[in-house]
PDB file of C-alpha atoms in Angstrom:
ATOM      1  CA  MET A   1       0.000   0.000   0.000  1.00  0.00           C
ATOM      2  CA  GLN A   2       2.858   2.362   0.829  1.00  0.00           C
ATOM      3  CA  THR A   3       4.500   1.675  -2.561  1.00  0.00           C
ATOM      4  CA  ALA A   4       1.236   2.327  -4.359  1.00  0.00           C
ATOM      5  CA  THR A   5       0.811   5.624  -2.519  1.00  0.00           C
ATOM      6  CA  LEU A   6       4.356   6.686  -3.357  1.00  0.00           C
ATOM      7  CA  ALA A   7       3.811   5.819  -7.003  1.00  0.00           C
ATOM      8  CA  SER A   8       0.542   7.740  -7.237  1.00  0.00           C
ATOM      9  CA  GLU A   9       2.131  10.817  -5.682  1.00  0.00           C
ATOM     10  CA  LEU A  10       5.363  10.809  -7.633  1.00  0.00           C
ATOM     11  CA  ILE A  11       4.948   9.123 -10.999  1.00  0.00           C
ATOM     12  CA  GLN A  12       2.977  11.932 -12.609  1.00  0.00           C
ATOM     13  CA  PRO A  13       5.255  14.857 -11.735  1.00  0.00           C
ATOM     14  CA  LEU A  14       8.346  12.795 -12.570  1.00  0.00           C
ATOM     15  CA  GLN A  15       7.065  11.810 -16.000  1.00  0.00           C
ATOM     16  CA  ALA A  16       6.402  15.368 -17.124  1.00  0.00           C
ATOM     17  CA  PRO A  17       9.968  16.305 -18.214  1.00  0.00           C
ATOM     18  CA  VAL A  18      11.122  14.722 -21.462  1.00  0.00           C
ATOM     19  CA  HIS A  19      14.242  12.715 -20.675  1.00  0.00           C
ATOM     20  CA  LEU A  20      16.623  12.535 -23.648  1.00  0.00           C
ATOM     21  CA  PRO A  21      19.442   9.997 -23.252  1.00  0.00           C
ATOM     22  CA  VAL A  22      22.775  11.744 -23.813  1.00  0.00           C
ATOM     23  CA  MET A  23      24.951  10.607 -26.773  1.00  0.00           C
ATOM     24  CA  LEU A  24      22.625   7.658 -27.338  1.00  0.00           C
ATOM     25  CA  GLU A  25      23.915   6.837 -30.835  1.00  0.00           C
ATOM     26  CA  GLN A  26      27.520   6.680 -29.633  1.00  0.00           C
ATOM     27  CA  VAL A  27      26.579   4.616 -26.551  1.00  0.00           C
ATOM     28  CA  LEU A  28      24.742   2.073 -28.712  1.00  0.00           C
ATOM     29  CA  SER A  29      27.656   1.937 -31.143  1.00  0.00           C
ATOM     30  CA  PHE A  30      30.215   1.095 -28.467  1.00  0.00           C
ATOM     31  CA  LEU A  31      27.973  -1.393 -26.658  1.00  0.00           C
ATOM     32  CA  GLN A  32      26.663  -3.059 -29.835  1.00  0.00           C
ATOM     33  CA  PRO A  33      28.983  -6.080 -29.465  1.00  0.00           C
ATOM     34  CA  CYS A  34      27.561  -6.643 -25.949  1.00  0.00           C
ATOM     35  CA  LEU A  35      23.897  -6.694 -26.934  1.00  0.00           C
ATOM     36  CA  GLY A  36      22.214 -10.004 -26.267  1.00  0.00           C
ATOM     37  CA  GLY A  37      24.389 -10.649 -23.222  1.00  0.00           C
ATOM     38  CA  ASP A  38      24.167  -9.376 -19.659  1.00  0.00           C
ATOM     39  CA  MET A  39      24.182  -5.591 -19.321  1.00  0.00           C
ATOM     40  CA  LEU A  40      24.646  -3.313 -16.296  1.00  0.00           C
ATOM     41  CA  ASP A  41      23.262   0.222 -16.340  1.00  0.00           C
ATOM     42  CA  GLY A  42      24.732   1.572 -13.118  1.00  0.00           C
ATOM     43  CA  THR A  43      22.954   4.939 -13.342  1.00  0.00           C
ATOM     44  CA  LEU A  44      19.524   3.936 -14.590  1.00  0.00           C
ATOM     45  CA  GLY A  45      17.746   7.275 -14.080  1.00  0.00           C
ATOM     46  CA  GLY A  46      14.567   7.410 -16.148  1.00  0.00           C
ATOM     47  CA  GLY A  47      15.650   4.347 -18.127  1.00  0.00           C
ATOM     48  CA  GLY A  48      16.273   6.064 -21.473  1.00  0.00           C
ATOM     49  CA  HIS A  49      19.604   4.412 -22.271  1.00  0.00           C
ATOM     50  CA  ALA A  50      18.438   1.082 -20.835  1.00  0.00           C
ATOM     51  CA  ALA A  51      15.267   1.018 -22.949  1.00  0.00           C
ATOM     52  CA  ALA A  52      17.274   1.726 -26.100  1.00  0.00           C
ATOM     53  CA  LEU A  53      19.754  -1.056 -25.249  1.00  0.00           C
ATOM     54  CA  LEU A  54      16.953  -3.544 -24.622  1.00  0.00           C
ATOM     55  CA  GLU A  55      15.168  -2.568 -27.800  1.00  0.00           C
ATOM     56  CA  ALA A  56      18.384  -3.010 -29.785  1.00  0.00           C
ATOM     57  CA  SER A  57      18.865  -6.422 -28.113  1.00  0.00           C
ATOM     58  CA  ARG A  58      15.511  -7.581 -29.562  1.00  0.00           C
ATOM     59  CA  GLY A  59      14.503  -9.626 -26.556  1.00  0.00           C
ATOM     60  CA  ARG A  60      17.865 -11.297 -26.014  1.00  0.00           C
ATOM     61  CA  GLY A  61      19.979 -10.910 -22.901  1.00  0.00           C
ATOM     62  CA  ARG A  62      19.358  -9.429 -19.452  1.00  0.00           C
ATOM     63  CA  LEU A  63      19.713  -5.983 -17.943  1.00  0.00           C
ATOM     64  CA  LEU A  64      20.484  -4.961 -14.374  1.00  0.00           C
ATOM     65  CA  GLY A  65      19.619  -1.334 -13.654  1.00  0.00           C
ATOM     66  CA  LEU A  66      20.876   0.396 -10.520  1.00  0.00           C
ATOM     67  CA  ASP A  67      20.056   3.856  -9.245  1.00  0.00           C
ATOM     68  CA  ARG A  68      20.314   5.600  -5.882  1.00  0.00           C
ATOM     69  CA  ASP A  69      17.155   7.648  -6.509  1.00  0.00           C
ATOM     70  CA  PRO A  70      13.988   5.681  -5.572  1.00  0.00           C
ATOM     71  CA  ARG A  71      11.790   8.200  -7.356  1.00  0.00           C
ATOM     72  CA  ALA A  72      13.616   7.727 -10.660  1.00  0.00           C
ATOM     73  CA  LEU A  73      13.331   3.957 -10.260  1.00  0.00           C
ATOM     74  CA  LEU A  74       9.528   4.235 -10.254  1.00  0.00           C
ATOM     75  CA  VAL A  75       9.675   5.869 -13.684  1.00  0.00           C
ATOM     76  CA  ALA A  76      12.338   3.467 -14.969  1.00  0.00           C
ATOM     77  CA  ARG A  77      10.297   0.414 -13.942  1.00  0.00           C
ATOM     78  CA  GLN A  78       7.335   1.698 -15.926  1.00  0.00           C
ATOM     79  CA  ARG A  79       9.509   2.475 -18.935  1.00  0.00           C
ATOM     80  CA  LEU A  80      11.182  -0.950 -18.909  1.00  0.00           C
ATOM     81  CA  ALA A  81       8.014  -2.956 -18.101  1.00  0.00           C
ATOM     82  CA  PRO A  82       7.322  -3.854 -21.767  1.00  0.00           C
ATOM     83  CA  PHE A  83      10.660  -5.668 -21.946  1.00  0.00           C
ATOM     84  CA  GLY A  84       9.850  -7.896 -18.949  1.00  0.00           C
ATOM     85  CA  GLY A  85      12.094  -9.743 -16.534  1.00  0.00           C
ATOM     86  CA  GLN A  86      14.653  -6.990 -16.012  1.00  0.00           C
ATOM     87  CA  HIS A  87      16.282  -6.299 -12.644  1.00  0.00           C
ATOM     88  CA  VAL A  88      15.794  -2.756 -11.318  1.00  0.00           C
ATOM     89  CA  ILE A  89      17.402  -2.266  -7.922  1.00  0.00           C
ATOM     90  CA  HIS A  90      17.845   0.631  -5.507  1.00  0.00           C
ATOM     91  CA  ALA A  91      21.631   0.775  -5.107  1.00  0.00           C
ATOM     92  CA  ASN A  92      24.625   2.952  -5.906  1.00  0.00           C
ATOM     93  CA  PHE A  93      26.822   1.767  -8.771  1.00  0.00           C
ATOM     94  CA  SER A  94      29.757   1.684  -6.354  1.00  0.00           C
ATOM     95  CA  HIS A  95      28.033  -1.387  -4.864  1.00  0.00           C
ATOM     96  CA  ALA A  96      27.609  -3.098  -8.241  1.00  0.00           C
ATOM     97  CA  ALA A  97      29.941  -6.002  -7.420  1.00  0.00           C
ATOM     98  CA  ALA A  98      27.914  -6.885  -4.316  1.00  0.00           C
ATOM     99  CA  VAL A  99      24.607  -6.687  -6.207  1.00  0.00           C
ATOM    100  CA  LEU A 100      25.903  -8.916  -9.008  1.00  0.00           C
ATOM    101  CA  HIS A 101      27.101 -11.417  -6.437  1.00  0.00           C
ATOM    102  CA  GLU A 102      23.692 -11.466  -4.725  1.00  0.00           C
ATOM    103  CA  LEU A 103      21.995 -12.095  -8.080  1.00  0.00           C
ATOM    104  CA  GLY A 104      24.443 -14.860  -8.936  1.00  0.00           C
ATOM    105  CA  TRP A 105      25.721 -13.098 -12.063  1.00  0.00           C
ATOM    106  CA  ALA A 106      29.324 -14.002 -12.937  1.00  0.00           C
ATOM    107  CA  GLY A 107      30.135 -10.626 -14.464  1.00  0.00           C
ATOM    108  CA  VAL A 108      28.493  -8.792 -17.354  1.00  0.00           C
ATOM    109  CA  ASP A 109      29.131  -8.171 -21.034  1.00  0.00           C
ATOM    110  CA  GLY A 110      28.481  -4.438 -20.995  1.00  0.00           C
ATOM    111  CA  ILE A 111      28.482  -1.594 -18.463  1.00  0.00           C
ATOM    112  CA  LEU A 112      27.108   1.926 -18.828  1.00  0.00           C
ATOM    113  CA  LEU A 113      27.591   4.784 -16.368  1.00  0.00           C
ATOM    114  CA  ASP A 114      25.956   8.135 -17.156  1.00  0.00           C
ATOM    115  CA  LEU A 115      27.302  10.309 -14.338  1.00  0.00           C
ATOM    116  CA  GLY A 116      25.021  13.284 -14.926  1.00  0.00           C
ATOM    117  CA  PHE A 117      21.934  13.970 -12.857  1.00  0.00           C
ATOM    118  CA  SER A 118      18.719  13.461 -14.758  1.00  0.00           C
ATOM    119  CA  SER A 119      16.052  15.850 -15.967  1.00  0.00           C
ATOM    120  CA  LEU A 120      13.670  14.029 -13.609  1.00  0.00           C
ATOM    121  CA  GLN A 121      15.694  15.480 -10.744  1.00  0.00           C
ATOM    122  CA  VAL A 122      16.540  18.939 -12.046  1.00  0.00           C
ATOM    123  CA  GLU A 123      13.012  19.712 -13.244  1.00  0.00           C
ATOM    124  CA  ASP A 124      11.465  18.901  -9.862  1.00  0.00           C
ATOM    125  CA  GLY A 125      11.842  22.011  -7.707  1.00  0.00           C
ATOM    126  CA  ARG A 126      11.134  19.961  -4.582  1.00  0.00           C
ATOM    127  CA  ARG A 127      14.499  18.255  -5.000  1.00  0.00           C
ATOM    128  CA  GLY A 128      16.530  21.465  -4.826  1.00  0.00           C
ATOM    129  CA  PHE A 129      18.982  20.634  -7.622  1.00  0.00           C
ATOM    130  CA  SER A 130      18.321  23.656  -9.809  1.00  0.00           C
ATOM    131  CA  PHE A 131      19.188  27.292  -9.169  1.00  0.00           C
ATOM    132  CA  LEU A 132      16.424  28.177 -11.642  1.00  0.00           C
ATOM    133  CA  ARG A 133      13.592  26.686  -9.578  1.00  0.00           C
ATOM    134  CA  PRO A 134      12.455  27.660  -6.072  1.00  0.00           C
ATOM    135  CA  GLY A 135      12.557  24.856  -3.578  1.00  0.00           C
ATOM    136  CA  PRO A 136      14.225  23.467  -0.466  1.00  0.00           C
ATOM    137  CA  LEU A 137      18.023  23.387  -0.469  1.00  0.00           C
ATOM    138  CA  ASP A 138      18.205  19.588  -0.613  1.00  0.00           C
ATOM    139  CA  MET A 139      20.109  18.061  -3.585  1.00  0.00           C
ATOM    140  CA  ARG A 140      20.086  14.484  -2.261  1.00  0.00           C
ATOM    141  CA  MET A 141      19.766  11.882  -5.003  1.00  0.00           C
ATOM    142  CA  ASP A 142      18.640   9.437  -2.331  1.00  0.00           C
ATOM    143  CA  GLN A 143      16.445  11.337   0.106  1.00  0.00           C
ATOM    144  CA  SER A 144      16.876   8.641   2.736  1.00  0.00           C
ATOM    145  CA  ASP A 145      20.450   9.883   3.148  1.00  0.00           C
ATOM    146  CA  GLY A 146      20.936  12.068   6.183  1.00  0.00           C
ATOM    147  CA  ARG A 147      22.829  15.207   5.153  1.00  0.00           C
ATOM    148  CA  ASN A 148      21.438  17.619   2.559  1.00  0.00           C
ATOM    149  CA  ALA A 149      22.785  20.811   0.981  1.00  0.00           C
ATOM    150  CA  ALA A 150      21.218  23.060   3.626  1.00  0.00           C
ATOM    151  CA  ASP A 151      23.083  21.136   6.318  1.00  0.00           C
ATOM    152  CA  ILE A 152      26.399  21.762   4.555  1.00  0.00           C
ATOM    153  CA  VAL A 153      25.648  25.432   3.917  1.00  0.00           C
ATOM    154  CA  ASN A 154      24.503  26.133   7.473  1.00  0.00           C
ATOM    155  CA  THR A 155      26.993  24.111   9.511  1.00  0.00           C
ATOM    156  CA  SER A 156      30.285  24.095   7.606  1.00  0.00           C
ATOM    157  CA  SER A 157      33.139  26.411   8.502  1.00  0.00           C
ATOM    158  CA  GLU A 158      34.284  29.068   6.057  1.00  0.00           C
ATOM    159  CA  GLU A 159      37.359  26.977   5.229  1.00  0.00           C
ATOM    160  CA  ALA A 160      35.273  23.860   4.601  1.00  0.00           C
ATOM    161  CA  LEU A 161      32.869  25.754   2.333  1.00  0.00           C
ATOM    162  CA  HIS A 162      35.771  27.349   0.493  1.00  0.00           C
ATOM    163  CA  ARG A 163      37.334  23.942  -0.117  1.00  0.00           C
ATOM    164  CA  ILE A 164      34.046  22.413  -1.356  1.00  0.00           C
ATOM    165  CA  LEU A 165      33.361  25.284  -3.760  1.00  0.00           C
ATOM    166  CA  ARG A 166      36.951  25.460  -4.979  1.00  0.00           C
ATOM    167  CA  GLU A 167      37.612  21.737  -5.388  1.00  0.00           C
ATOM    168  CA  TYR A 168      34.219  20.435  -6.499  1.00  0.00           C
ATOM    169  CA  GLY A 169      32.919  23.495  -8.314  1.00  0.00           C
ATOM    170  CA  GLU A 170      36.245  24.950  -9.505  1.00  0.00           C
ATOM    171  CA  GLU A 171      34.685  28.241  -8.441  1.00  0.00           C
ATOM    172  CA  ARG A 172      37.135  31.155  -8.598  1.00  0.00           C
ATOM    173  CA  ALA A 173      35.009  33.236  -6.254  1.00  0.00           C
ATOM    174  CA  ALA A 174      34.868  30.418  -3.681  1.00  0.00           C
ATOM    175  CA  ARG A 175      36.281  32.532  -0.849  1.00  0.00           C
ATOM    176  CA  THR A 176      33.873  35.399  -1.518  1.00  0.00           C
ATOM    177  CA  ILE A 177      30.867  33.082  -1.649  1.00  0.00           C
ATOM    178  CA  ALA A 178      31.881  31.126   1.465  1.00  0.00           C
ATOM    179  CA  ARG A 179      32.335  34.336   3.444  1.00  0.00           C
ATOM    180  CA  ALA A 180      28.996  35.701   2.215  1.00  0.00           C
ATOM    181  CA  ILE A 181      27.218  32.493   3.276  1.00  0.00           C
ATOM    182  CA  LEU A 182      28.605  32.764   6.802  1.00  0.00           C
ATOM    183  CA  GLN A 183      27.596  36.424   7.063  1.00  0.00           C
ATOM    184  CA  GLU A 184      24.075  35.688   5.796  1.00  0.00           C
ATOM    185  CA  ARG A 185      23.428  32.662   7.989  1.00  0.00           C
ATOM    186  CA  ALA A 186      24.307  34.699  11.074  1.00  0.00           C
ATOM    187  CA  HIS A 187      20.858  36.264  10.584  1.00  0.00           C
ATOM    188  CA  GLY A 188      19.082  32.938  10.068  1.00  0.00           C
ATOM    189  CA  PRO A 189      19.517  29.592   8.277  1.00  0.00           C
ATOM    190  CA  ILE A 190      19.707  29.415   4.480  1.00  0.00           C
ATOM    191  CA  THR A 191      17.111  26.836   3.512  1.00  0.00           C
ATOM    192  CA  THR A 192      16.008  27.523  -0.080  1.00  0.00           C
ATOM    193  CA  THR A 193      17.570  27.496  -3.529  1.00  0.00           C
ATOM    194  CA  THR A 194      16.451  31.063  -4.195  1.00  0.00           C
ATOM    195  CA  GLY A 195      17.943  32.211  -0.911  1.00  0.00           C
ATOM    196  CA  LEU A 196      21.347  30.840  -1.839  1.00  0.00           C
ATOM    197  CA  VAL A 197      21.147  32.189  -5.398  1.00  0.00           C
ATOM    198  CA  ASN A 198      20.364  35.678  -4.083  1.00  0.00           C
ATOM    199  CA  ILE A 199      23.428  35.601  -1.833  1.00  0.00           C
ATOM    200  CA  ILE A 200      25.680  34.587  -4.734  1.00  0.00           C
ATOM    201  CA  GLU A 201      24.212  37.112  -7.177  1.00  0.00           C
ATOM    202  CA  ARG A 202      24.652  39.975  -4.702  1.00  0.00           C
ATOM    203  CA  ARG A 203      28.322  39.196  -4.132  1.00  0.00           C
ATOM    204  CA  VAL A 204      29.634  37.863  -7.441  1.00  0.00           C
ATOM    205  CA  ARG A 205      29.793  39.792 -10.668  1.00  0.00           C
ATOM    206  CA  ARG A 206      31.496  38.115 -13.607  1.00  0.00           C
ATOM    207  CA  PRO A 207      31.410  38.648 -17.372  1.00  0.00           C
ATOM    208  CA  VAL A 208      29.535  36.215 -19.560  1.00  0.00           C
ATOM    209  CA  ARG A 209      32.188  33.793 -20.767  1.00  0.00           C
ATOM    210  CA  HIS A 210      30.091  32.024 -23.361  1.00  0.00           C
ATOM    211  CA  GLN A 211      27.912  33.937 -25.767  1.00  0.00           C
ATOM    212  CA  ARG A 212      26.124  30.822 -26.932  1.00  0.00           C
ATOM    213  CA  HIS A 213      25.515  29.233 -23.521  1.00  0.00           C
ATOM    214  CA  ARG A 214      25.264  31.741 -20.698  1.00  0.00           C
ATOM    215  CA  VAL A 215      26.796  30.415 -17.496  1.00  0.00           C
ATOM    216  CA  HIS A 216      24.698  31.352 -14.472  1.00  0.00           C
ATOM    217  CA  THR A 217      26.584  32.822 -11.536  1.00  0.00           C
ATOM    218  CA  ALA A 218      25.345  30.043  -9.235  1.00  0.00           C
ATOM    219  CA  THR A 219      26.163  27.121 -11.564  1.00  0.00           C
ATOM    220  CA  GLN A 220      29.472  26.105 -10.003  1.00  0.00           C
ATOM    221  CA  THR A 221      28.285  26.537  -6.418  1.00  0.00           C
ATOM    222  CA  PHE A 222      25.277  24.282  -7.011  1.00  0.00           C
ATOM    223  CA  GLN A 223      27.499  21.736  -8.765  1.00  0.00           C
ATOM    224  CA  ALA A 224      29.919  21.724  -5.839  1.00  0.00           C
ATOM    225  CA  LEU A 225      27.208  21.274  -3.225  1.00  0.00           C
ATOM    226  CA  ARG A 226      25.526  18.499  -5.216  1.00  0.00           C
ATOM    227  CA  ILE A 227      28.827  16.616  -5.518  1.00  0.00           C
ATOM    228  CA  ALA A 228      29.523  17.045  -1.805  1.00  0.00           C
ATOM    229  CA  VAL A 229      26.028  16.035  -0.679  1.00  0.00           C
ATOM    230  CA  ASN A 230      25.998  12.861  -2.762  1.00  0.00           C
ATOM    231  CA  GLN A 231      29.720  12.057  -2.393  1.00  0.00           C
ATOM    232  CA  GLU A 232      29.802  11.570  -6.141  1.00  0.00           C
ATOM    233  CA  LEU A 233      33.566  11.538  -6.632  1.00  0.00           C
ATOM    234  CA  GLN A 234      34.087   9.153  -3.716  1.00  0.00           C
ATOM    235  CA  HIS A 235      31.592   6.642  -5.141  1.00  0.00           C
ATOM    236  CA  LEU A 236      33.153   6.940  -8.599  1.00  0.00           C
ATOM    237  CA  ALA A 237      36.638   6.381  -7.169  1.00  0.00           C
ATOM    238  CA  VAL A 238      35.445   3.238  -5.359  1.00  0.00           C
ATOM    239  CA  PHE A 239      33.963   1.830  -8.573  1.00  0.00           C
ATOM    240  CA  LEU A 240      37.064   2.669 -10.596  1.00  0.00           C
ATOM    241  CA  GLN A 241      39.377   0.780  -8.269  1.00  0.00           C
ATOM    242  CA  GLU A 242      38.478  -2.557  -9.852  1.00  0.00           C
ATOM    243  CA  GLY A 243      35.451  -1.890 -12.033  1.00  0.00           C
ATOM    244  CA  TYR A 244      37.029  -3.744 -14.943  1.00  0.00           C
ATOM    245  CA  THR A 245      36.693  -7.023 -12.981  1.00  0.00           C
ATOM    246  CA  LEU A 246      32.920  -6.872 -13.496  1.00  0.00           C
ATOM    247  CA  LEU A 247      33.417  -7.295 -17.258  1.00  0.00           C
ATOM    248  CA  ARG A 248      33.711 -10.658 -18.925  1.00  0.00           C
ATOM    249  CA  PRO A 249      36.468 -11.018 -21.552  1.00  0.00           C
ATOM    250  CA  GLY A 250      35.457  -8.980 -24.598  1.00  0.00           C
ATOM    251  CA  GLY A 251      32.942  -6.982 -22.552  1.00  0.00           C
ATOM    252  CA  ARG A 252      32.805  -3.199 -22.848  1.00  0.00           C
ATOM    253  CA  MET A 253      32.346  -0.273 -20.485  1.00  0.00           C
ATOM    254  CA  VAL A 254      31.095   3.186 -21.479  1.00  0.00           C
ATOM    255  CA  VAL A 255      31.247   6.160 -19.094  1.00  0.00           C
ATOM    256  CA  LEU A 256      29.676   9.573 -19.667  1.00  0.00           C
ATOM    257  CA  ALA A 257      31.229  12.310 -17.505  1.00  0.00           C
ATOM    258  CA  TYR A 258      30.092  15.919 -17.318  1.00  0.00           C
ATOM    259  CA  HIS A 259      32.880  17.860 -15.633  1.00  0.00           C
ATOM    260  CA  SER A 260      36.649  17.718 -15.483  1.00  0.00           C
ATOM    261  CA  LEU A 261      36.841  16.141 -12.022  1.00  0.00           C
ATOM    262  CA  GLU A 262      34.836  13.083 -13.088  1.00  0.00           C
ATOM    263  CA  ASP A 263      36.502  12.812 -16.480  1.00  0.00           C
ATOM    264  CA  ARG A 264      39.975  12.983 -14.922  1.00  0.00           C
ATOM    265  CA  LEU A 265      39.182  10.062 -12.588  1.00  0.00           C
ATOM    266  CA  VAL A 266      37.812   7.988 -15.482  1.00  0.00           C
ATOM    267  CA  LYS A 267      40.738   8.780 -17.791  1.00  0.00           C
ATOM    268  CA  THR A 268      43.301   7.915 -15.098  1.00  0.00           C
ATOM    269  CA  ALA A 269      41.590   4.631 -14.223  1.00  0.00           C
ATOM    270  CA  PHE A 270      41.225   3.550 -17.862  1.00  0.00           C
ATOM    271  CA  ARG A 271      44.895   4.287 -18.521  1.00  0.00           C
ATOM    272  CA  ARG A 272      45.928   2.318 -15.444  1.00  0.00           C
ATOM    273  CA  TRP A 273      43.759  -0.644 -16.412  1.00  0.00           C
ATOM    274  CA  ALA A 274      45.282  -0.619 -19.920  1.00  0.00           C
ATOM    275  CA  SER A 275      48.871  -0.152 -18.749  1.00  0.00           C
ATOM    276  CA  ALA A 276      51.529  -2.851 -19.030  1.00  0.00           C
ATOM    277  CA  CYS A 277      53.005  -1.836 -15.651  1.00  0.00           C
ATOM    278  CA  ILE A 278      51.583  -0.095 -12.577  1.00  0.00           C
ATOM    279  CA  CYS A 279      54.773   0.055 -10.515  1.00  0.00           C
ATOM    280  CA  PRO A 280      55.642   3.399  -8.846  1.00  0.00           C
ATOM    281  CA  PRO A 281      57.738   5.619 -11.162  1.00  0.00           C
ATOM    282  CA  GLN A 282      60.750   5.463  -8.830  1.00  0.00           C
ATOM    283  CA  LEU A 283      61.167   1.701  -9.398  1.00  0.00           C
ATOM    284  CA  GLN A 284      63.648   1.066 -12.210  1.00  0.00           C
ATOM    285  CA  VAL A 285      62.621  -2.582 -12.684  1.00  0.00           C
ATOM    286  CA  CYS A 286      59.012  -3.755 -13.014  1.00  0.00           C
ATOM    287  CA  ALA A 287      57.919  -5.857 -10.053  1.00  0.00           C
ATOM    288  CA  CYS A 288      54.130  -5.753 -10.347  1.00  0.00           C
ATOM    289  CA  ASP A 289      53.470  -8.669 -12.748  1.00  0.00           C
ATOM    290  CA  TRP A 290      50.586  -6.578 -14.050  1.00  0.00           C
ATOM    291  CA  GLU A 291      49.062  -7.298 -17.425  1.00  0.00           C
ATOM    292  CA  PRO A 292      46.770  -4.963 -19.380  1.00  0.00           C
ATOM    293  CA  GLN A 293      43.192  -5.656 -18.341  1.00  0.00           C
ATOM    294  CA  VAL A 294      41.428  -3.512 -20.944  1.00  0.00           C
ATOM    295  CA  ARG A 295      41.916  -1.925 -24.332  1.00  0.00           C
ATOM    296  CA  VAL A 296      41.066   1.775 -24.516  1.00  0.00           C
ATOM    297  CA  LEU A 297      38.575   2.407 -27.335  1.00  0.00           C
ATOM    298  CA  THR A 298      38.606   6.204 -27.029  1.00  0.00           C
ATOM    299  CA  PRO A 299      42.156   7.659 -26.957  1.00  0.00           C
ATOM    300  CA  LYS A 300      40.418  11.016 -26.612  1.00  0.00           C
ATOM    301  CA  PRO A 301      36.935  11.519 -25.180  1.00  0.00           C
ATOM    302  CA  LEU A 302      34.053  11.815 -27.600  1.00  0.00           C
ATOM    303  CA  THR A 303      31.738  14.813 -27.365  1.00  0.00           C
ATOM    304  CA  PRO A 304      28.128  15.318 -28.499  1.00  0.00           C
ATOM    305  CA  THR A 305      27.374  16.684 -31.920  1.00  0.00           C
ATOM    306  CA  SER A 306      26.325  20.298 -32.307  1.00  0.00           C
ATOM    307  CA  GLN A 307      22.893  19.079 -33.388  1.00  0.00           C
ATOM    308  CA  GLU A 308      22.453  17.102 -30.162  1.00  0.00           C
ATOM    309  CA  VAL A 309      23.516  20.079 -28.059  1.00  0.00           C
ATOM    310  CA  MET A 310      20.887  22.198 -29.832  1.00  0.00           C
ATOM    311  CA  GLU A 311      18.228  19.593 -29.048  1.00  0.00           C
ATOM    312  CA  ASN A 312      19.404  18.772 -25.521  1.00  0.00           C
ATOM    313  CA  THR A 313      21.473  21.380 -23.671  1.00  0.00           C
ATOM    314  CA  ARG A 314      22.143  18.822 -20.889  1.00  0.00           C
ATOM    315  CA  ALA A 315      24.509  17.087 -23.307  1.00  0.00           C
ATOM    316  CA  ARG A 316      26.792  20.055 -23.945  1.00  0.00           C
ATOM    317  CA  SER A 317      29.454  19.145 -21.358  1.00  0.00           C
ATOM    318  CA  ALA A 318      29.329  15.357 -21.843  1.00  0.00           C
ATOM    319  CA  ARG A 319      32.539  13.419 -22.416  1.00  0.00           C
ATOM    320  CA  LEU A 320      32.343   9.756 -23.434  1.00  0.00           C
ATOM    321  CA  ARG A 321      35.119   7.232 -22.793  1.00  0.00           C
ATOM    322  CA  ALA A 322      35.037   3.488 -23.475  1.00  0.00           C
ATOM    323  CA  VAL A 323      37.170   0.396 -22.873  1.00  0.00           C
ATOM    324  CA  GLU A 324      37.007  -3.284 -23.804  1.00  0.00           C
ATOM    325  CA  ARG A 325      38.079  -6.094 -21.466  1.00  0.00           C
ATOM    326  CA  CYS A 326      41.053  -8.022 -22.774  1.00  0.00           C
ATOM    327  CA  GLU A 327      40.395 -11.640 -23.703  1.00  0.00           C
ATOM    328  CA  GLY A 328      43.133 -12.821 -21.360  1.00  0.00           C
ATOM    329  CA  GLY A 329      42.124 -10.508 -18.497  1.00  0.00           C
ATOM    330  CA  GLY A 330      42.082 -12.474 -15.286  1.00  0.00           C
TER     331      GLY A 330
END
């Protein structure tokens, strides 16, 4: 009864935004050899990529979809229902190995990670992801998690806020914004998206750097807080430690990243997995007995076409990287 109530309350508002899977043609191209096998979509979202993969598989193979957002899973289950028998589970992709073990799957043939947050989240003002929509300062992908963005904004020291904004948002005005937040919260807690945006807009004045895509003054602050709230880089780093081991020989992994911090972690991990030696640079003789585990399919990241960016502005910062598990990878 509780599930039915949740569905009736949330399915309608979550279905309203049109979710366009980012770089879908390129994703399908790289994962084409894996179709008909076992697939893992570690960031299921609204199920756009997953539905396209299942449709291209023509009824063959299985798909495991993971997402940390229970609300998005309600939409994804509806979208994937026509394909039948698919596994849709509430879990973070950093726990993918444990989930596969519980299901009894001995690895998969294809993995997709789309690290962006979905239109289902950003379009819902109640979630607090967007600086363009009034709502509570939340930003949790999984609202059963304890700490939200308001907690960080209202309890962190100036130094901690400065570090979050500088490291996660690459915000040049991080010190100014952190100091302004502390001054403002002395008069009362900052609890809404509009409240935080007003603080930033009053203190930061910067020229428009892109004539084609105007960058809002609050963009980098909201990005930084979202990353901090959801510990996005930490979960990605955990997955990238040994994510290649989830792939069967010949299997492929595709990762879509949306900012330099994510892309740098993915690039570094892929290069390490494909390296012939992972010994520290100071060692003059190799002692690691490492063998390349993957073959890099994208020496440089792929980017969306100009036509896709025109149709879906969410795609404009996407960077796609892909690898293939070596046949002898143990």
